[in-house]
Structures are given as C-alpha cells and as structure tokens.
Amino acid sequence: MTVTQTKRRPTRGRKLIIAGLVVVGLLVAADFGLAAAGEYQIAQRMRDKLNLTEDPSVRINGFPFIFQAVSGDYRDIEITATGVPVRDDLRDLEVRANLYHTRIGLSDLLAGDTSNATIDQVKGSVKIKAADLNRLVNNVTPFTDMAIEPDTRPEATPTPAPEKPDPTRAAVKLSGNTTVAGRKLRITAYGTVALVNEQVAVAVQDVELDDTSLAGLAEVLGAVRSALSVTIDPGRLPFTVTPTAVKVESGAFTVEGTINDIPLDGVR
C-alpha cells in the first residue's frame, strides 16, 4: 500500500512573519537610501567649503536615519578627507570633523540647502603623518623610513604626574635611517611636540645612534637634533575650529579642537 504525502501549506502565522520581514527589509533599505542621499549632499557642500579636490567621506551615524530626519536633528555626522595637501611640504594630511547635533530639515538636506543649518558642536582634527614629517626633515638632512611613536619611557612622564596633563604638549619618539660620511645609520630621537600659535613645534632632546664609533659623534648628534626639531604648520582646522590639543599616536601627530554653536555655512 502506497502512502502519498501532501505538502503542508504555510500557516497564516508563518505568512504574517514572512510579510513582516519583507516590510522590515524594505524599510531598512529605504532608511539606508535616504541616509546615502543625505551623505551625498553633505559631501558636495563640504567639498566646496573645505576647498577639497574630491568629495570627502561622509557618514551620518545613528540608526534609524528616518527618526533623525523627522526631528531634523542629526546626532553625529562624521566627515573625513585624506590625502589633503597644504603648500608643498604637507601632501597627505587627514582632516576629520564630527558634527554633533546638526539641525536641518530633511527637505533642505536632500536639496543641498544648508543656509539655515546649525551645529551644536564640532570636533575637528588634522593628522600629520610620518611621511610628511620625513619630507620636512629632508630639507635639512636626508632621512628615510621616518617613524613616529609615543615616548613611553618612564622618564618621559613627569613625577609626580600632574592631575591635569597639558593637552598642548606630548612626548614623542622619532626614528629613521640616514647616511653620514658614507655610513648608513639608524637614529632614534626623543623629545616633545607642542602646540605653539596653532602650529606643531617638535623639539628633540636626546638622540641615539646604532653606531657610536662614528668620528665626530657630537657634531652628528647635533646635526640630527637640529634636523628633527622642526615647526609644522598644518593649516587651519575645519569649521573655524581653534586648535587646543596635540597628540602623538603611532605614525602621526594629531592637532584637534572644538567649537560650539555655529552655522553650517560658517565653515571655512
């Protein structure tokens, strides 16, 4: 005797679940689509206002986007531009700005009309990378493979440590290769970076060589110390932000600052 099995039809509950998932998927896709359209318009405006050659990367953080769009309050808009040149020496700056609580209607945002937009707070930064420092140093002494690192030696930390560290100063370790009297040398230098008149001043105190038998060692150390002690002008931070801090991280110096309550079209 042959038993024929019949296919079980989807229950009404399963159909409702599937329909719900489809609706949710469509809403999520629409939300991302609207966010992408808004990001494109902001990128277009920022390209002009920041004098960039290409559109910056723009990300409107926070999900769902539509809730922010309805209220006209975008909690965090992140703008990043890389490879930004300043004069001839700095060619690979990374410029970043976080716009907290940008207030603009959705229709104005999608139309690219930022004339009435305001921002509660902007945090702006410029990152100066090791390759640009290498280029500046080469104006005095040829270097290759320049590296930037925080100075983590115990002697680099004041004793006792201050309750509020100075945000305009940081300890730094620099290293690279150079050639002196036909001999290749590996150099490691320790010093500070400081924010002075909105510029980054590098001051080197200690220099170490991998070959201490070199003739005229004192003169070589002095020349290296002088070459690495440079002042870097990274240009102005975005959105008229005044620099208030400098940090050292692996591979770069970062200058940053904050400004409150500005119109979006007040950018420069």
PDB file of C-alpha atoms in Angstrom, residues 30-221:
ATOM      1  CA  ALA A  30      14.681  52.895   2.345  1.00  0.00           C
ATOM      2  CA  ASP A  31      16.350  54.184   5.511  1.00  0.00           C
ATOM      3  CA  PHE A  32      19.830  53.489   4.142  1.00  0.00           C
ATOM      4  CA  GLY A  33      18.868  55.002   0.810  1.00  0.00           C
ATOM      5  CA  LEU A  34      17.724  58.248   2.439  1.00  0.00           C
ATOM      6  CA  ALA A  35      20.878  58.361   4.579  1.00  0.00           C
ATOM      7  CA  ALA A  36      23.049  57.857   1.493  1.00  0.00           C
ATOM      8  CA  ALA A  37      21.269  60.703  -0.295  1.00  0.00           C
ATOM      9  CA  GLY A  38      21.843  62.989   2.694  1.00  0.00           C
ATOM     10  CA  GLU A  39      25.506  61.978   2.938  1.00  0.00           C
ATOM     11  CA  TYR A  40      25.990  62.744  -0.758  1.00  0.00           C
ATOM     12  CA  GLN A  41      24.564  66.256  -0.389  1.00  0.00           C
ATOM     13  CA  ILE A  42      26.751  66.989   2.635  1.00  0.00           C
ATOM     14  CA  ALA A  43      29.819  65.676   0.808  1.00  0.00           C
ATOM     15  CA  GLN A  44      29.096  68.023  -2.084  1.00  0.00           C
ATOM     16  CA  ARG A  45      28.768  71.034   0.242  1.00  0.00           C
ATOM     17  CA  MET A  46      31.891  70.146   2.237  1.00  0.00           C
ATOM     18  CA  ARG A  47      33.972  69.678  -0.888  1.00  0.00           C
ATOM     19  CA  ASP A  48      33.336  73.303  -1.806  1.00  0.00           C
ATOM     20  CA  LYS A  49      33.529  74.762   1.686  1.00  0.00           C
ATOM     21  CA  LEU A  50      36.759  72.947   2.665  1.00  0.00           C
ATOM     22  CA  ASN A  51      38.382  73.588  -0.750  1.00  0.00           C
ATOM     23  CA  LEU A  52      38.958  69.884  -1.429  1.00  0.00           C
ATOM     24  CA  THR A  53      39.734  68.394  -4.820  1.00  0.00           C
ATOM     25  CA  GLU A  54      37.485  65.378  -4.182  1.00  0.00           C
ATOM     26  CA  ASP A  55      34.346  64.648  -2.183  1.00  0.00           C
ATOM     27  CA  PRO A  56      35.161  63.816   1.436  1.00  0.00           C
ATOM     28  CA  SER A  57      33.837  60.680   3.086  1.00  0.00           C
ATOM     29  CA  VAL A  58      30.602  61.483   4.951  1.00  0.00           C
ATOM     30  CA  ARG A  59      28.804  59.184   7.353  1.00  0.00           C
ATOM     31  CA  ILE A  60      25.596  60.035   9.224  1.00  0.00           C
ATOM     32  CA  ASN A  61      25.888  57.857  12.322  1.00  0.00           C
ATOM     33  CA  GLY A  62      22.893  56.502  14.178  1.00  0.00           C
ATOM     34  CA  PHE A  63      20.103  54.144  13.134  1.00  0.00           C
ATOM     35  CA  PRO A  64      17.407  54.518  12.064  1.00  0.00           C
ATOM     36  CA  PHE A  65      18.164  57.583   9.975  1.00  0.00           C
ATOM     37  CA  ILE A  66      14.488  58.403   9.450  1.00  0.00           C
ATOM     38  CA  PHE A  67      13.972  59.222  13.152  1.00  0.00           C
ATOM     39  CA  GLN A  68      16.737  61.835  12.955  1.00  0.00           C
ATOM     40  CA  ALA A  69      15.363  63.124   9.651  1.00  0.00           C
ATOM     41  CA  VAL A  70      11.865  63.594  11.080  1.00  0.00           C
ATOM     42  CA  SER A  71      13.198  65.567  14.056  1.00  0.00           C
ATOM     43  CA  GLY A  72      15.711  67.482  11.896  1.00  0.00           C
ATOM     44  CA  ASP A  73      18.463  66.668  14.424  1.00  0.00           C
ATOM     45  CA  TYR A  74      21.357  64.517  13.186  1.00  0.00           C
ATOM     46  CA  ARG A  75      23.291  63.335  16.220  1.00  0.00           C
ATOM     47  CA  ASP A  76      26.717  62.702  14.684  1.00  0.00           C
ATOM     48  CA  ILE A  77      27.836  63.444  11.123  1.00  0.00           C
ATOM     49  CA  GLU A  78      31.398  62.283  10.521  1.00  0.00           C
ATOM     50  CA  ILE A  79      33.394  63.906   7.708  1.00  0.00           C
ATOM     51  CA  THR A  80      36.826  62.613   6.680  1.00  0.00           C
ATOM     52  CA  ALA A  81      39.171  63.722   3.897  1.00  0.00           C
ATOM     53  CA  THR A  82      42.519  62.031   3.268  1.00  0.00           C
ATOM     54  CA  GLY A  83      45.491  62.996   1.125  1.00  0.00           C
ATOM     55  CA  VAL A  84      44.843  66.702   1.656  1.00  0.00           C
ATOM     56  CA  PRO A  85      47.820  68.867   0.583  1.00  0.00           C
ATOM     57  CA  VAL A  86      48.915  72.076   2.307  1.00  0.00           C
ATOM     58  CA  ARG A  87      51.597  74.011   0.425  1.00  0.00           C
ATOM     59  CA  ASP A  88      54.468  71.891  -0.952  1.00  0.00           C
ATOM     60  CA  ASP A  89      55.713  70.058   2.139  1.00  0.00           C
ATOM     61  CA  LEU A  90      52.499  68.552   3.508  1.00  0.00           C
ATOM     62  CA  ARG A  91      50.818  66.318   0.971  1.00  0.00           C
ATOM     63  CA  ASP A  92      48.990  63.627   2.929  1.00  0.00           C
ATOM     64  CA  LEU A  93      47.036  65.297   5.743  1.00  0.00           C
ATOM     65  CA  GLU A  94      43.953  63.594   7.113  1.00  0.00           C
ATOM     66  CA  VAL A  95      41.227  66.083   8.007  1.00  0.00           C
ATOM     67  CA  ARG A  96      38.338  64.957  10.189  1.00  0.00           C
ATOM     68  CA  ALA A  97      35.291  66.667  11.648  1.00  0.00           C
ATOM     69  CA  ASN A  98      32.495  65.308  13.803  1.00  0.00           C
ATOM     70  CA  LEU A  99      29.326  67.417  13.699  1.00  0.00           C
ATOM     71  CA  TYR A 100      27.228  66.770  16.777  1.00  0.00           C
ATOM     72  CA  HIS A 101      23.535  67.634  16.547  1.00  0.00           C
ATOM     73  CA  THR A 102      23.370  69.201  13.094  1.00  0.00           C
ATOM     74  CA  ARG A 103      19.932  70.763  12.780  1.00  0.00           C
ATOM     75  CA  ILE A 104      18.465  70.862   9.287  1.00  0.00           C
ATOM     76  CA  GLY A 105      15.143  69.771   7.778  1.00  0.00           C
ATOM     77  CA  LEU A 106      15.123  66.666   5.575  1.00  0.00           C
ATOM     78  CA  SER A 107      13.809  68.547   2.527  1.00  0.00           C
ATOM     79  CA  ASP A 108      16.604  71.137   2.849  1.00  0.00           C
ATOM     80  CA  LEU A 109      19.204  68.399   3.381  1.00  0.00           C
ATOM     81  CA  LEU A 110      18.153  66.436   0.283  1.00  0.00           C
ATOM     82  CA  ALA A 111      18.043  69.666  -1.756  1.00  0.00           C
ATOM     83  CA  GLY A 112      21.544  70.627  -0.589  1.00  0.00           C
ATOM     84  CA  ASP A 113      20.259  73.834   1.030  1.00  0.00           C
ATOM     85  CA  THR A 114      22.377  74.358   4.181  1.00  0.00           C
ATOM     86  CA  SER A 115      21.693  78.089   4.566  1.00  0.00           C
ATOM     87  CA  ASN A 116      19.644  77.613   7.744  1.00  0.00           C
ATOM     88  CA  ALA A 117      21.531  74.623   9.186  1.00  0.00           C
ATOM     89  CA  THR A 118      23.201  74.929  12.594  1.00  0.00           C
ATOM     90  CA  ILE A 119      25.551  72.670  14.571  1.00  0.00           C
ATOM     91  CA  ASP A 120      25.630  72.355  18.368  1.00  0.00           C
ATOM     92  CA  GLN A 121      29.262  71.246  18.475  1.00  0.00           C
ATOM     93  CA  VAL A 122      32.094  70.454  16.048  1.00  0.00           C
ATOM     94  CA  LYS A 123      35.229  68.499  16.921  1.00  0.00           C
ATOM     95  CA  GLY A 124      37.845  68.997  14.206  1.00  0.00           C
ATOM     96  CA  SER A 125      41.290  67.463  13.760  1.00  0.00           C
ATOM     97  CA  VAL A 126      44.192  67.330  11.349  1.00  0.00           C
ATOM     98  CA  LYS A 127      46.542  64.353  11.300  1.00  0.00           C
ATOM     99  CA  ILE A 128      50.164  64.903  10.209  1.00  0.00           C
ATOM    100  CA  LYS A 129      51.661  61.599   9.106  1.00  0.00           C
ATOM    101  CA  ALA A 130      55.243  60.359   9.283  1.00  0.00           C
ATOM    102  CA  ALA A 131      55.760  60.633   5.516  1.00  0.00           C
ATOM    103  CA  ASP A 132      55.134  64.390   5.635  1.00  0.00           C
ATOM    104  CA  LEU A 133      57.475  64.784   8.624  1.00  0.00           C
ATOM    105  CA  ASN A 134      60.092  62.837   6.662  1.00  0.00           C
ATOM    106  CA  ARG A 135      59.660  65.253   3.767  1.00  0.00           C
ATOM    107  CA  LEU A 136      60.160  68.281   6.030  1.00  0.00           C
ATOM    108  CA  VAL A 137      63.234  66.821   7.707  1.00  0.00           C
ATOM    109  CA  ASN A 138      64.795  66.062   4.335  1.00  0.00           C
ATOM    110  CA  ASN A 139      65.096  69.799   3.769  1.00  0.00           C
ATOM    111  CA  VAL A 140      67.962  69.677   6.315  1.00  0.00           C
ATOM    112  CA  THR A 141      69.246  66.093   6.468  1.00  0.00           C
ATOM    113  CA  PRO A 142      68.216  63.192   4.195  1.00  0.00           C
ATOM    114  CA  PHE A 143      66.142  60.623   6.092  1.00  0.00           C
ATOM    115  CA  THR A 144      64.181  57.530   5.088  1.00  0.00           C
ATOM    116  CA  ASP A 145      61.634  55.356   6.859  1.00  0.00           C
ATOM    117  CA  MET A 146      60.719  58.025   9.387  1.00  0.00           C
ATOM    118  CA  ALA A 147      58.549  56.664  12.198  1.00  0.00           C
ATOM    119  CA  ILE A 148      56.518  58.469  14.866  1.00  0.00           C
ATOM    120  CA  GLU A 149      55.613  56.829  18.182  1.00  0.00           C
ATOM    121  CA  PRO A 150      54.572  57.993  21.643  1.00  0.00           C
ATOM    122  CA  ASP A 151      57.509  58.097  24.065  1.00  0.00           C
ATOM    123  CA  THR A 152      56.545  55.511  26.688  1.00  0.00           C
ATOM    124  CA  ARG A 153      59.771  55.595  28.689  1.00  0.00           C
ATOM    125  CA  PRO A 154      59.263  56.181  32.441  1.00  0.00           C
ATOM    126  CA  GLU A 155      61.494  59.263  32.296  1.00  0.00           C
ATOM    127  CA  ALA A 156      59.144  60.813  29.717  1.00  0.00           C
ATOM    128  CA  THR A 157      56.380  61.008  32.352  1.00  0.00           C
ATOM    129  CA  PRO A 158      56.666  63.848  34.895  1.00  0.00           C
ATOM    130  CA  THR A 159      56.995  62.780  38.541  1.00  0.00           C
ATOM    131  CA  PRO A 160      54.655  63.258  40.248  1.00  0.00           C
ATOM    132  CA  ALA A 161      52.198  63.083  37.363  1.00  0.00           C
ATOM    133  CA  PRO A 162      50.075  66.259  37.113  1.00  0.00           C
ATOM    134  CA  GLU A 163      46.366  65.965  37.907  1.00  0.00           C
ATOM    135  CA  LYS A 164      45.533  67.610  34.579  1.00  0.00           C
ATOM    136  CA  PRO A 165      48.163  66.867  31.898  1.00  0.00           C
ATOM    137  CA  ASP A 166      48.888  69.715  29.495  1.00  0.00           C
ATOM    138  CA  PRO A 167      46.894  68.911  26.312  1.00  0.00           C
ATOM    139  CA  THR A 168      49.166  71.152  24.236  1.00  0.00           C
ATOM    140  CA  ARG A 169      52.296  69.022  24.839  1.00  0.00           C
ATOM    141  CA  ALA A 170      53.149  65.345  24.342  1.00  0.00           C
ATOM    142  CA  ALA A 171      56.273  63.171  24.499  1.00  0.00           C
ATOM    143  CA  VAL A 172      57.413  61.684  21.203  1.00  0.00           C
ATOM    144  CA  LYS A 173      59.852  59.099  19.867  1.00  0.00           C
ATOM    145  CA  LEU A 174      61.173  59.548  16.330  1.00  0.00           C
ATOM    146  CA  SER A 175      63.268  57.080  14.381  1.00  0.00           C
ATOM    147  CA  GLY A 176      64.637  56.707  10.880  1.00  0.00           C
ATOM    148  CA  ASN A 177      67.608  55.919   8.688  1.00  0.00           C
ATOM    149  CA  THR A 178      70.164  58.382   7.393  1.00  0.00           C
ATOM    150  CA  THR A 179      73.651  58.373   5.883  1.00  0.00           C
ATOM    151  CA  VAL A 180      76.594  60.198   7.459  1.00  0.00           C
ATOM    152  CA  ALA A 181      80.080  60.184   5.880  1.00  0.00           C
ATOM    153  CA  GLY A 182      79.013  57.331   3.621  1.00  0.00           C
ATOM    154  CA  ARG A 183      77.791  55.202   6.538  1.00  0.00           C
ATOM    155  CA  LYS A 184      74.174  54.202   6.988  1.00  0.00           C
ATOM    156  CA  LEU A 185      72.872  54.874  10.475  1.00  0.00           C
ATOM    157  CA  ARG A 186      69.715  54.088  12.389  1.00  0.00           C
ATOM    158  CA  ILE A 187      68.715  57.048  14.540  1.00  0.00           C
ATOM    159  CA  THR A 188      66.287  57.193  17.453  1.00  0.00           C
ATOM    160  CA  ALA A 189      65.359  60.544  18.972  1.00  0.00           C
ATOM    161  CA  TYR A 190      63.271  61.533  21.983  1.00  0.00           C
ATOM    162  CA  GLY A 191      61.605  64.885  22.568  1.00  0.00           C
ATOM    163  CA  THR A 192      58.300  66.713  22.713  1.00  0.00           C
ATOM    164  CA  VAL A 193      55.689  68.079  20.370  1.00  0.00           C
ATOM    165  CA  ALA A 194      53.903  71.249  21.442  1.00  0.00           C
ATOM    166  CA  LEU A 195      51.096  73.375  20.092  1.00  0.00           C
ATOM    167  CA  VAL A 196      52.520  76.884  19.601  1.00  0.00           C
ATOM    168  CA  ASN A 197      50.493  79.569  17.813  1.00  0.00           C
ATOM    169  CA  GLU A 198      48.341  76.884  16.141  1.00  0.00           C
ATOM    170  CA  GLN A 199      51.460  75.152  14.803  1.00  0.00           C
ATOM    171  CA  VAL A 200      53.194  71.925  15.850  1.00  0.00           C
ATOM    172  CA  ALA A 201      56.686  72.511  17.233  1.00  0.00           C
ATOM    173  CA  VAL A 202      58.922  69.430  17.505  1.00  0.00           C
ATOM    174  CA  ALA A 203      61.818  69.728  19.945  1.00  0.00           C
ATOM    175  CA  VAL A 204      64.373  66.910  20.246  1.00  0.00           C
ATOM    176  CA  GLN A 205      66.424  66.499  23.414  1.00  0.00           C
ATOM    177  CA  ASP A 206      68.054  63.051  23.192  1.00  0.00           C
ATOM    178  CA  VAL A 207      69.438  61.283  20.127  1.00  0.00           C
ATOM    179  CA  GLU A 208      70.727  57.703  19.936  1.00  0.00           C
ATOM    180  CA  LEU A 209      72.732  56.095  17.096  1.00  0.00           C
ATOM    181  CA  ASP A 210      73.192  52.423  16.366  1.00  0.00           C
ATOM    182  CA  ASP A 211      76.918  53.132  15.792  1.00  0.00           C
ATOM    183  CA  THR A 212      78.664  55.183  18.480  1.00  0.00           C
ATOM    184  CA  SER A 213      82.138  54.671  16.988  1.00  0.00           C
ATOM    185  CA  LEU A 214      81.467  57.273  14.307  1.00  0.00           C
ATOM    186  CA  ALA A 215      84.072  60.034  14.101  1.00  0.00           C
ATOM    187  CA  GLY A 216      82.739  63.447  15.060  1.00  0.00           C
ATOM    188  CA  LEU A 217      79.891  61.873  17.010  1.00  0.00           C
ATOM    189  CA  ALA A 218      78.980  65.062  18.869  1.00  0.00           C
ATOM    190  CA  GLU A 219      78.640  67.003  15.614  1.00  0.00           C
ATOM    191  CA  VAL A 220      76.484  64.257  14.078  1.00  0.00           C
ATOM    192  CA  LEU A 221      74.181  64.179  17.091  1.00  0.00           C
TER     193      LEU A 221
END
